[in-house]
Amino acid sequence: MVKNSPMARPKDQQDRRNQMVDAAGRAIAERGLSNVRIKDIADQAGMSSGSVLYYYPELDNLLVEVHRETVERYYQLRFEVIHGDASPTDQLATALAAGIPGDPDDLTARLLYEMHALCEASTAHAELMSSLFEREVSLYISILEVGVGTGEFTISTSPDEVARVLVALEDGLGLHVVSRNKSVSPAVARGVLRRCAIELTGGSI
């Protein structure tokens, strides 16, 4: 039997890939996408640049994995928090608050905005951005439809249209937060989003 085989087991390989994805996310959030280098990712992961390149010869393949993992983490967090509330009004209030970064250094939010820059040149990144948008819209639609049914919301257009407006507003306001616009703090952004939601739904949010 051969001992000390240089071939890593599949689980070990996946663990290393996950480690590199996490490290790349931290490096991007810290240095910015345009400034990040393989060495930065390797340093964050505590390994050599050669090890990173062994698993990800093309940097964009690693960036796609970072984008995918960030999308899943962001959406699952929102889904779990929102569905912990009982009424549509409470769910909508939680959804609105969760849609704005807590501070300019919010890792997940910073990564999502950084990845937007890759969407024009990359189909994979564009699909990830679009899929997150549609999933967030669907989340709002499910809340709004139930709220209309219970009489908590009165919508003059359609739940789909209101949901798309709310997600677009989140994206725009959140960008100002992570860009450190002094006029748009998280509290200010949440206030603007909440007031718009009240106008659009007629609810007491």
Short mmCIF file of C-alpha atoms in Angstrom, two decimals:
data_model
loop_
_atom_site.label_atom_id
_atom_site.label_comp_id
_atom_site.label_asym_id
_atom_site.label_seq_id
_atom_site.Cartn_x
_atom_site.Cartn_y
_atom_site.Cartn_z
CA MET A 1 0.00 0.00 0.00
CA VAL A 2 1.36 3.42 -0.96
CA LYS A 3 1.65 5.81 1.96
CA ASN A 4 1.71 9.59 2.04
CA SER A 5 0.17 9.94 -1.39
CA PRO A 6 0.55 13.51 -2.70
CA MET A 7 -3.01 13.39 -4.00
CA ALA A 8 -5.34 15.18 -1.59
CA ARG A 9 -8.59 13.46 -0.77
CA PRO A 10 -11.75 14.98 -2.32
CA LYS A 11 -12.89 16.34 1.06
CA ASP A 12 -9.47 17.92 1.66
CA GLN A 13 -9.56 19.45 -1.81
CA GLN A 14 -13.00 20.93 -1.21
CA ASP A 15 -11.92 22.27 2.18
CA ARG A 16 -8.96 23.99 0.53
CA ARG A 17 -11.17 25.46 -2.17
CA ASN A 18 -13.56 26.77 0.48
CA GLN A 19 -10.60 28.25 2.35
CA MET A 20 -9.45 30.04 -0.80
CA VAL A 21 -12.95 31.35 -1.56
CA ASP A 22 -13.22 32.79 1.95
CA ALA A 23 -9.72 34.25 1.72
CA ALA A 24 -10.45 35.81 -1.68
CA GLY A 25 -13.60 37.41 -0.32
CA ARG A 26 -11.71 38.99 2.57
CA ALA A 27 -8.93 40.19 0.26
CA ILE A 28 -11.40 41.76 -2.17
CA ALA A 29 -13.31 43.50 0.62
CA GLU A 30 -10.06 44.82 2.07
CA ARG A 31 -8.21 45.91 -1.09
CA GLY A 32 -10.97 46.32 -3.66
CA LEU A 33 -11.50 44.11 -6.67
CA SER A 34 -9.29 46.17 -8.99
CA ASN A 35 -6.33 45.96 -6.61
CA VAL A 36 -6.50 42.38 -5.42
CA ARG A 37 -3.67 40.02 -6.41
CA ILE A 38 -3.15 36.29 -6.13
CA LYS A 39 -0.57 37.01 -3.42
CA ASP A 40 -3.18 38.88 -1.37
CA ILE A 41 -5.51 35.89 -1.53
CA ALA A 42 -2.70 33.49 -0.69
CA ASP A 43 -1.68 35.61 2.31
CA GLN A 44 -5.26 35.68 3.58
CA ALA A 45 -5.47 31.89 3.19
CA GLY A 46 -2.09 31.28 4.81
CA MET A 47 -0.70 29.43 1.79
CA SER A 48 1.51 30.03 -1.23
CA SER A 49 0.46 31.73 -4.45
CA GLY A 50 1.30 28.48 -6.23
CA SER A 51 -1.27 26.62 -4.14
CA VAL A 52 -3.97 29.11 -5.10
CA LEU A 53 -3.05 28.83 -8.78
CA TYR A 54 -3.03 25.02 -8.57
CA TYR A 55 -6.72 24.99 -7.65
CA TYR A 56 -7.69 28.11 -9.60
CA PRO A 57 -5.37 28.65 -12.61
CA GLU A 58 -7.77 31.34 -13.83
CA LEU A 59 -8.51 34.07 -11.30
CA ASP A 60 -12.02 34.64 -12.65
CA ASN A 61 -12.99 31.06 -11.81
CA LEU A 62 -12.18 31.86 -8.20
CA LEU A 63 -14.06 35.16 -8.41
CA VAL A 64 -17.14 33.37 -9.72
CA GLU A 65 -17.02 31.04 -6.72
CA VAL A 66 -16.68 34.03 -4.39
CA HIS A 67 -19.67 35.67 -6.08
CA ARG A 68 -21.77 32.49 -5.92
CA GLU A 69 -20.99 31.85 -2.24
CA THR A 70 -21.71 35.49 -1.36
CA VAL A 71 -25.06 35.43 -3.17
CA GLU A 72 -26.12 32.25 -1.36
CA ARG A 73 -25.01 33.54 2.04
CA TYR A 74 -26.78 36.87 1.57
CA TYR A 75 -30.04 35.36 0.35
CA GLN A 76 -30.21 32.60 2.97
CA LEU A 77 -29.60 35.10 5.74
CA ARG A 78 -32.46 37.30 4.52
CA PHE A 79 -34.77 34.33 4.04
CA GLU A 80 -34.17 32.95 7.52
CA VAL A 81 -34.50 36.30 9.29
CA ILE A 82 -37.66 37.30 7.44
CA HIS A 83 -39.45 34.02 7.99
CA GLY A 84 -38.85 34.25 11.71
CA ASP A 85 -41.61 36.89 11.88
CA ALA A 86 -45.30 36.07 12.02
CA SER A 87 -47.23 38.78 10.20
CA PRO A 88 -46.63 40.20 6.70
CA THR A 89 -46.15 43.64 8.25
CA ASP A 90 -43.39 42.36 10.54
CA GLN A 91 -41.84 40.38 7.69
CA LEU A 92 -41.79 43.43 5.44
CA ALA A 93 -40.22 45.59 8.16
CA THR A 94 -37.51 42.98 8.70
CA ALA A 95 -36.92 42.57 4.96
CA LEU A 96 -36.49 46.32 4.52
CA ALA A 97 -34.02 46.59 7.41
CA ALA A 98 -32.04 43.57 6.21
CA GLY A 99 -31.78 45.03 2.70
CA ILE A 100 -29.46 47.84 3.84
CA PRO A 101 -25.86 47.15 4.97
CA GLY A 102 -25.34 47.61 8.70
CA ASP A 103 -22.20 49.66 8.09
CA PRO A 104 -19.78 50.54 5.25
CA ASP A 105 -17.53 47.59 6.14
CA ASP A 106 -20.26 44.96 5.86
CA LEU A 107 -18.29 42.15 4.17
CA THR A 108 -21.15 40.54 2.26
CA ALA A 109 -22.51 43.83 0.96
CA ARG A 110 -19.09 45.08 -0.11
CA LEU A 111 -18.44 41.86 -2.02
CA LEU A 112 -21.78 42.00 -3.84
CA TYR A 113 -21.16 45.57 -4.99
CA GLU A 114 -17.58 44.77 -6.02
CA MET A 115 -18.81 41.84 -8.11
CA HIS A 116 -21.25 44.08 -9.99
CA ALA A 117 -18.25 45.52 -11.82
CA LEU A 118 -17.62 42.14 -13.46
CA CYS A 119 -21.11 41.63 -14.84
CA GLU A 120 -20.67 43.56 -18.08
CA ALA A 121 -17.79 41.35 -19.24
CA SER A 122 -18.83 38.04 -17.67
CA THR A 123 -21.98 36.04 -18.33
CA ALA A 124 -21.43 33.99 -15.17
CA HIS A 125 -21.26 37.08 -12.95
CA ALA A 126 -24.23 38.69 -14.72
CA GLU A 127 -26.34 35.57 -14.17
CA LEU A 128 -25.46 35.49 -10.47
CA MET A 129 -26.40 39.15 -10.04
CA SER A 130 -29.67 38.67 -11.96
CA SER A 131 -30.58 35.53 -10.04
CA LEU A 132 -30.11 37.26 -6.70
CA PHE A 133 -32.28 40.18 -7.84
CA GLU A 134 -35.07 37.84 -8.94
CA ARG A 135 -34.90 35.79 -5.74
CA GLU A 136 -35.11 38.94 -3.63
CA VAL A 137 -38.06 40.13 -5.71
CA SER A 138 -39.79 36.79 -5.16
CA LEU A 139 -39.20 37.09 -1.42
CA TYR A 140 -40.90 40.49 -1.35
CA ILE A 141 -43.73 39.27 -3.58
CA SER A 142 -44.53 36.41 -1.19
CA ILE A 143 -44.76 38.88 1.71
CA LEU A 144 -46.80 41.43 -0.23
CA GLU A 145 -49.30 38.91 -1.57
CA VAL A 146 -50.06 37.56 1.88
CA GLY A 147 -50.30 41.12 3.22
CA VAL A 148 -52.79 42.08 0.53
CA GLY A 149 -54.80 38.96 1.35
CA THR A 150 -54.93 39.81 5.06
CA GLY A 151 -55.76 43.45 4.35
CA GLU A 152 -52.49 44.73 5.86
CA PHE A 153 -51.36 46.16 2.52
CA THR A 154 -53.20 48.07 -0.19
CA ILE A 155 -51.32 48.06 -3.47
CA SER A 156 -52.49 50.07 -6.48
CA THR A 157 -50.19 48.37 -9.00
CA SER A 158 -48.98 44.79 -8.50
CA PRO A 159 -46.87 42.99 -5.88
CA ASP A 160 -44.30 42.26 -8.59
CA GLU A 161 -43.87 45.92 -9.49
CA VAL A 162 -43.65 47.03 -5.85
CA ALA A 163 -41.13 44.27 -5.10
CA ARG A 164 -38.89 45.33 -7.99
CA VAL A 165 -38.97 48.96 -6.87
CA LEU A 166 -38.03 48.00 -3.30
CA VAL A 167 -35.11 45.80 -4.37
CA ALA A 168 -33.83 48.50 -6.75
CA LEU A 169 -34.06 51.09 -3.96
CA GLU A 170 -32.16 48.79 -1.62
CA ASP A 171 -29.38 48.40 -4.15
CA GLY A 172 -29.06 52.13 -4.76
CA LEU A 173 -29.16 53.15 -1.11
CA GLY A 174 -26.85 50.33 -0.08
CA LEU A 175 -24.26 51.49 -2.60
CA HIS A 176 -24.16 54.89 -0.92
CA VAL A 177 -23.70 53.23 2.48
CA VAL A 178 -20.73 51.08 1.43
CA SER A 179 -19.29 54.04 -0.51
CA ARG A 180 -19.20 55.97 2.78
CA ASN A 181 -21.49 58.76 1.64
CA LYS A 182 -21.78 60.84 4.82
CA SER A 183 -25.27 61.92 3.83
CA VAL A 184 -26.55 58.34 3.62
CA SER A 185 -25.93 56.45 6.84
CA PRO A 186 -27.55 53.03 7.34
CA ALA A 187 -30.22 54.69 9.51
CA VAL A 188 -30.98 57.31 6.85
CA ALA A 189 -31.09 54.66 4.10
CA ARG A 190 -33.46 52.47 6.12
CA GLY A 191 -35.68 55.46 6.83
CA VAL A 192 -35.93 56.37 3.14
CA LEU A 193 -36.66 52.76 2.17
CA ARG A 194 -39.29 52.38 4.90
CA ARG A 195 -41.11 55.58 3.90
CA CYS A 196 -41.16 54.50 0.25
CA ALA A 197 -42.53 51.09 1.28
CA ILE A 198 -45.30 52.74 3.30
CA GLU A 199 -46.28 54.82 0.26
CA LEU A 200 -46.27 51.80 -2.01
CA THR A 201 -48.15 49.43 0.30
CA GLY A 202 -50.30 51.64 2.50
CA GLY A 203 -49.08 49.55 5.42
CA SER A 204 -48.15 50.54 8.97
CA ILE A 205 -44.55 49.40 8.81
#
